[in-house]
PDB file of C-alpha atoms and ligand atoms in Angstrom:
ATOM      1  CA  MET A   1      94.184 110.808 149.863  1.00  0.00           C
ATOM      2  CA  ASP A   2      91.468 112.307 151.793  1.00  0.00           C
ATOM      3  CA  GLY A   3      88.755 110.462 149.940  1.00  0.00           C
ATOM      4  CA  ALA A   4      87.465 113.530 147.726  1.00  0.00           C
ATOM      5  CA  LEU A   5      86.801 112.520 144.064  1.00  0.00           C
ATOM      6  CA  PRO A   6      89.258 114.021 141.620  1.00  0.00           C
ATOM      7  CA  GLY A   7      88.428 117.438 139.928  1.00  0.00           C
ATOM      8  CA  LYS A   8      88.921 115.973 136.622  1.00  0.00           C
ATOM      9  CA  LEU A   9      89.226 112.512 134.884  1.00  0.00           C
ATOM     10  CA  VAL A  10      92.716 111.494 133.582  1.00  0.00           C
ATOM     11  CA  ALA A  11      93.369 110.971 129.904  1.00  0.00           C
ATOM     12  CA  PRO A  12      95.323 108.309 128.627  1.00  0.00           C
ATOM     13  CA  PRO A  13      99.226 109.168 128.121  1.00  0.00           C
ATOM     14  CA  VAL A  14      99.705 111.198 125.088  1.00  0.00           C
ATOM     15  CA  ILE A  15     102.669 109.144 124.000  1.00  0.00           C
ATOM     16  CA  PRO A  16     101.598 105.608 123.447  1.00  0.00           C
ATOM     17  CA  ALA A  17     103.426 102.879 125.396  1.00  0.00           C
ATOM     18  CA  HIS A  18     104.709 101.329 122.542  1.00  0.00           C
ATOM     19  CA  ALA A  19     106.683 104.496 121.541  1.00  0.00           C
ATOM     20  CA  ARG A  20     108.327 104.588 124.872  1.00  0.00           C
ATOM     21  CA  GLU A  21     111.472 102.694 125.962  1.00  0.00           C
ATOM     22  CA  VAL A  22     110.725  99.591 127.745  1.00  0.00           C
ATOM     23  CA  VAL A  23     112.795  99.068 131.017  1.00  0.00           C
ATOM     24  CA  ASN A  24     111.697  96.103 132.354  1.00  0.00           C
ATOM     25  CA  THR A  25     110.012  92.825 131.228  1.00  0.00           C
ATOM     26  CA  ARG A  26     107.884  90.489 133.282  1.00  0.00           C
ATOM     27  CA  THR A  27     105.932  87.443 133.017  1.00  0.00           C
ATOM     28  CA  VAL A  28     102.686  86.671 134.689  1.00  0.00           C
ATOM     29  CA  THR A  29     101.038  83.493 134.256  1.00  0.00           C
ATOM     30  CA  PHE A  30      97.275  82.244 134.765  1.00  0.00           C
ATOM     31  CA  GLN A  31      96.419  79.091 136.389  1.00  0.00           C
ATOM     32  CA  GLY A  32      93.053  77.284 137.315  1.00  0.00           C
ATOM     33  CA  ASN A  33      92.163  74.045 139.287  1.00  0.00           C
ATOM     34  CA  ILE A  34      88.592  73.063 138.941  1.00  0.00           C
ATOM     35  CA  ALA A  35      89.187  69.946 140.780  1.00  0.00           C
ATOM     36  CA  THR A  36      88.791  71.486 144.290  1.00  0.00           C
ATOM     37  CA  VAL A  37      85.953  72.688 146.112  1.00  0.00           C
ATOM     38  CA  PRO A  38      85.734  75.736 146.017  1.00  0.00           C
ATOM     39  CA  VAL A  39      87.738  76.136 142.606  1.00  0.00           C
ATOM     40  CA  GLN A  40      91.056  77.580 142.911  1.00  0.00           C
ATOM     41  CA  PHE A  41      92.698  80.406 140.607  1.00  0.00           C
ATOM     42  CA  PHE A  42      96.308  81.475 140.615  1.00  0.00           C
ATOM     43  CA  LEU A  43      98.677  83.998 139.483  1.00  0.00           C
ATOM     44  CA  ASP A  44     102.078  82.871 139.025  1.00  0.00           C
ATOM     45  CA  GLY A  45     101.287  79.683 140.984  1.00  0.00           C
ATOM     46  CA  LYS A  46     100.202  81.396 144.100  1.00  0.00           C
ATOM     47  CA  PRO A  47      96.501  82.392 145.314  1.00  0.00           C
ATOM     48  CA  PHE A  48      96.075  85.844 146.420  1.00  0.00           C
ATOM     49  CA  SER A  49      97.644  87.077 149.679  1.00  0.00           C
ATOM     50  CA  ALA A  50      97.203  90.585 151.024  1.00  0.00           C
ATOM     51  CA  ALA A  51     100.351  90.028 153.113  1.00  0.00           C
ATOM     52  CA  ARG A  52     102.665  89.799 150.027  1.00  0.00           C
ATOM     53  CA  ILE A  53     103.723  92.162 147.334  1.00  0.00           C
ATOM     54  CA  ASP A  54     103.870  90.267 143.921  1.00  0.00           C
ATOM     55  CA  GLN A  55     105.531  92.849 141.517  1.00  0.00           C
ATOM     56  CA  ALA A  56     107.115  96.284 142.390  1.00  0.00           C
ATOM     57  CA  VAL A  57     107.319  98.890 139.233  1.00  0.00           C
ATOM     58  CA  LEU A  58     109.110 102.054 139.376  1.00  0.00           C
ATOM     59  CA  ALA A  59     106.754 105.096 138.485  1.00  0.00           C
ATOM     60  CA  GLY A  60     107.399 106.843 135.535  1.00  0.00           C
ATOM     61  CA  THR A  61     108.749 103.835 133.410  1.00  0.00           C
ATOM     62  CA  THR A  62     107.428 101.631 130.796  1.00  0.00           C
ATOM     63  CA  GLU A  63     107.405  97.922 131.281  1.00  0.00           C
ATOM     64  CA  GLU A  64     106.392  94.953 128.952  1.00  0.00           C
ATOM     65  CA  TRP A  65     104.403  92.316 130.453  1.00  0.00           C
ATOM     66  CA  LEU A  66     103.617  88.860 128.900  1.00  0.00           C
ATOM     67  CA  LEU A  67     100.370  87.478 130.170  1.00  0.00           C
ATOM     68  CA  VAL A  68     100.410  83.757 129.781  1.00  0.00           C
ATOM     69  CA  ASN A  69      97.002  81.911 130.243  1.00  0.00           C
ATOM     70  CA  GLN A  70      98.003  78.304 130.960  1.00  0.00           C
ATOM     71  CA  ASP A  71      94.146  77.569 131.736  1.00  0.00           C
ATOM     72  CA  VAL A  72      91.516  76.079 129.329  1.00  0.00           C
ATOM     73  CA  PHE A  73      89.243  79.051 130.500  1.00  0.00           C
ATOM     74  CA  ARG A  74      89.470  82.735 129.341  1.00  0.00           C
ATOM     75  CA  HIS A  75      90.648  85.123 131.735  1.00  0.00           C
ATOM     76  CA  PRO A  76      89.736  88.742 131.344  1.00  0.00           C
ATOM     77  CA  PHE A  77      93.091  90.501 132.776  1.00  0.00           C
ATOM     78  CA  HIS A  78      92.267  93.778 134.579  1.00  0.00           C
ATOM     79  CA  ILE A  79      94.671  96.285 136.335  1.00  0.00           C
ATOM     80  CA  HIS A  80      94.034  99.396 138.570  1.00  0.00           C
ATOM     81  CA  VAL A  81      95.459 102.808 138.083  1.00  0.00           C
ATOM     82  CA  ASN A  82      97.291 102.631 134.581  1.00  0.00           C
ATOM     83  CA  PRO A  83      95.711 101.418 131.370  1.00  0.00           C
ATOM     84  CA  PHE A  84      97.730  99.430 128.728  1.00  0.00           C
ATOM     85  CA  GLN A  85      98.107  98.566 125.229  1.00  0.00           C
ATOM     86  CA  VAL A  86      98.201  95.223 123.756  1.00  0.00           C
ATOM     87  CA  VAL A  87     101.010  94.541 121.388  1.00  0.00           C
ATOM     88  CA  GLU A  88     100.952  90.937 120.604  1.00  0.00           C
ATOM     89  CA  LEU A  89      98.361  88.401 120.906  1.00  0.00           C
ATOM     90  CA  ASN A  90      99.259  84.781 120.878  1.00  0.00           C
ATOM     91  CA  GLY A  91     102.746  85.907 119.748  1.00  0.00           C
ATOM     92  CA  ALA A  92     101.437  88.041 116.587  1.00  0.00           C
ATOM     93  CA  PRO A  93     101.909  91.689 116.530  1.00  0.00           C
ATOM     94  CA  THR A  94      98.460  93.283 117.083  1.00  0.00           C
ATOM     95  CA  GLY A  95      99.399  96.734 115.347  1.00  0.00           C
ATOM     96  CA  ASP A  96      96.508  98.311 117.782  1.00  0.00           C
ATOM     97  CA  ASP A  97      96.822 101.357 119.804  1.00  0.00           C
ATOM     98  CA  SER A  98      93.849 100.907 121.635  1.00  0.00           C
ATOM     99  CA  TRP A  99      93.938 101.874 125.408  1.00  0.00           C
ATOM    100  CA  TRP A 100      92.612  98.833 127.749  1.00  0.00           C
ATOM    101  CA  ASP A 101      92.135  98.383 131.364  1.00  0.00           C
ATOM    102  CA  THR A 102      90.832  94.864 130.916  1.00  0.00           C
ATOM    103  CA  PHE A 103      91.678  92.427 128.213  1.00  0.00           C
ATOM    104  CA  ALA A 104      90.482  88.799 127.704  1.00  0.00           C
ATOM    105  CA  LEU A 105      93.171  86.341 127.581  1.00  0.00           C
ATOM    106  CA  PRO A 106      92.515  83.408 125.281  1.00  0.00           C
ATOM    107  CA  PRO A 107      92.445  79.924 126.599  1.00  0.00           C
ATOM    108  CA  LEU A 108      96.262  78.515 126.387  1.00  0.00           C
ATOM    109  CA  GLY A 109      96.982  81.855 124.858  1.00  0.00           C
ATOM    110  CA  SER A 110      98.980  84.944 125.760  1.00  0.00           C
ATOM    111  CA  ALA A 111      99.058  88.721 125.336  1.00  0.00           C
ATOM    112  CA  LYS A 112     102.094  91.038 125.577  1.00  0.00           C
ATOM    113  CA  ILE A 113     101.179  94.259 127.004  1.00  0.00           C
ATOM    114  CA  ARG A 114     102.815  97.523 127.663  1.00  0.00           C
ATOM    115  CA  ILE A 115     102.360  99.911 130.766  1.00  0.00           C
ATOM    116  CA  TYR A 116     103.330 103.036 131.047  1.00  0.00           C
ATOM    117  CA  PHE A 117     103.359 103.651 134.883  1.00  0.00           C
ATOM    118  CA  ARG A 118     102.405 107.660 135.260  1.00  0.00           C
ATOM    119  CA  PRO A 119     105.019 109.218 137.333  1.00  0.00           C
ATOM    120  CA  ASP A 120     102.538 111.012 139.597  1.00  0.00           C
ATOM    121  CA  VAL A 121     100.672 108.066 141.162  1.00  0.00           C
ATOM    122  CA  THR A 122     102.390 105.629 143.644  1.00  0.00           C
ATOM    123  CA  GLY A 123     101.166 103.094 146.185  1.00  0.00           C
ATOM    124  CA  LEU A 124      99.692  99.663 146.230  1.00  0.00           C
ATOM    125  CA  THR A 125      97.255  98.505 143.598  1.00  0.00           C
ATOM    126  CA  VAL A 126      95.865  95.315 142.265  1.00  0.00           C
ATOM    127  CA  TYR A 127      95.788  93.201 139.126  1.00  0.00           C
ATOM    128  CA  HIS A 128      93.464  90.521 138.850  1.00  0.00           C
ATOM    129  CA  CYS A 129      91.062  88.272 136.420  1.00  0.00           C
ATOM    130  CA  HIS A 130      87.945  90.464 135.860  1.00  0.00           C
ATOM    131  CA  ILE A 131      85.568  87.339 136.484  1.00  0.00           C
ATOM    132  CA  LEU A 132      84.185  87.487 140.170  1.00  0.00           C
ATOM    133  CA  PRO A 133      84.348  83.786 141.153  1.00  0.00           C
ATOM    134  CA  HIS A 134      88.227  83.704 139.716  1.00  0.00           C
ATOM    135  CA  GLU A 135      89.365  86.844 141.550  1.00  0.00           C
ATOM    136  CA  ASP A 136      87.700  85.787 144.645  1.00  0.00           C
ATOM    137  CA  ASN A 137      89.017  82.606 144.327  1.00  0.00           C
ATOM    138  CA  GLY A 138      92.737  83.651 144.254  1.00  0.00           C
ATOM    139  CA  MET A 139      93.380  85.139 141.016  1.00  0.00           C
ATOM    140  CA  MET A 140      94.634  88.542 142.122  1.00  0.00           C
ATOM    141  CA  ALA A 141      97.871  90.064 143.010  1.00  0.00           C
ATOM    142  CA  ASN A 142      99.271  93.058 144.655  1.00  0.00           C
ATOM    143  CA  LEU A 143     101.373  95.651 142.621  1.00  0.00           C
ATOM    144  CA  LEU A 144     103.401  98.331 144.496  1.00  0.00           C
ATOM    145  CA  ILE A 145     104.406 101.503 142.296  1.00  0.00           C
ATOM    146  CA  TYR A 146     107.140 103.111 143.862  1.00  0.00           C
ATOM    147  CA  GLY A 147     108.617 106.468 143.422  1.00  0.00           C
ATOM    148  CA  ASP A 148     111.910 107.473 144.788  1.00  0.00           C
ATOM    149  CA  LEU A 149     114.029 105.062 146.561  1.00  0.00           C
ATOM    150  CA  PRO A 150     117.091 105.394 149.038  1.00  0.00           C
ATOM    151  CA  ALA A 151     120.313 105.334 147.478  1.00  0.00           C
ATOM    152  CA  GLY A 152     121.175 101.588 146.660  1.00  0.00           C
ATOM    153  CA  PHE A 153     117.741 100.716 145.536  1.00  0.00           C
ATOM    154  CA  GLY A 154     116.497 101.220 142.166  1.00  0.00           C
ATOM    155  CA  PRO A 155     115.153  99.470 138.851  1.00  0.00           C
ATOM    156  CA  SER A 156     117.684  96.708 139.386  1.00  0.00           C
ATOM    157  CA  ALA A 157     116.037  96.029 142.746  1.00  0.00           C
ATOM    158  CA  HIS A 158     112.498  95.007 141.034  1.00  0.00           C
ATOM    159  CA  GLY A 159     110.966  91.949 142.012  1.00  0.00           C
ATOM    160  CA  GLY A 160     109.406  89.576 139.337  1.00  0.00           C
TER     161      GLY A 160
HETATM  162 CU1   CU B   1      89.465  84.328 135.102  1.00  0.00          CU
END
């Protein structure tokens, strides 16, 4: 990337995520601790670290992520690059085809989402809570979207 703006905006995928084969599932948990100063927020029990890749996904595939909010606060999940569809909310099917880049997780609730990782965009990106004091105090994680890998590495080598 040379820093130039793209010449056109990217439309959501034509085939909805719920109509695509799910090749991998993951669970991401959201936790908070307001007993500390400053407060701390975690994804999968860990505060953000720039030195760690938390999830690695294969470009061109669809994944289903169960987002579990173990906190008493609402946490709006936000992910960069690829939009997602919410297929279940608190375990109940949504029947909703809307594309989201941010979706509020209810307190002590869950959302199951499907993400189609478009094949033409690879690299490192992030997902995080979209409440600034939460993401700034730990509730963010690194996502690697990878393309071709050397022989012997593939979807079975996924983290998460
Ligand atoms: Cu939050």
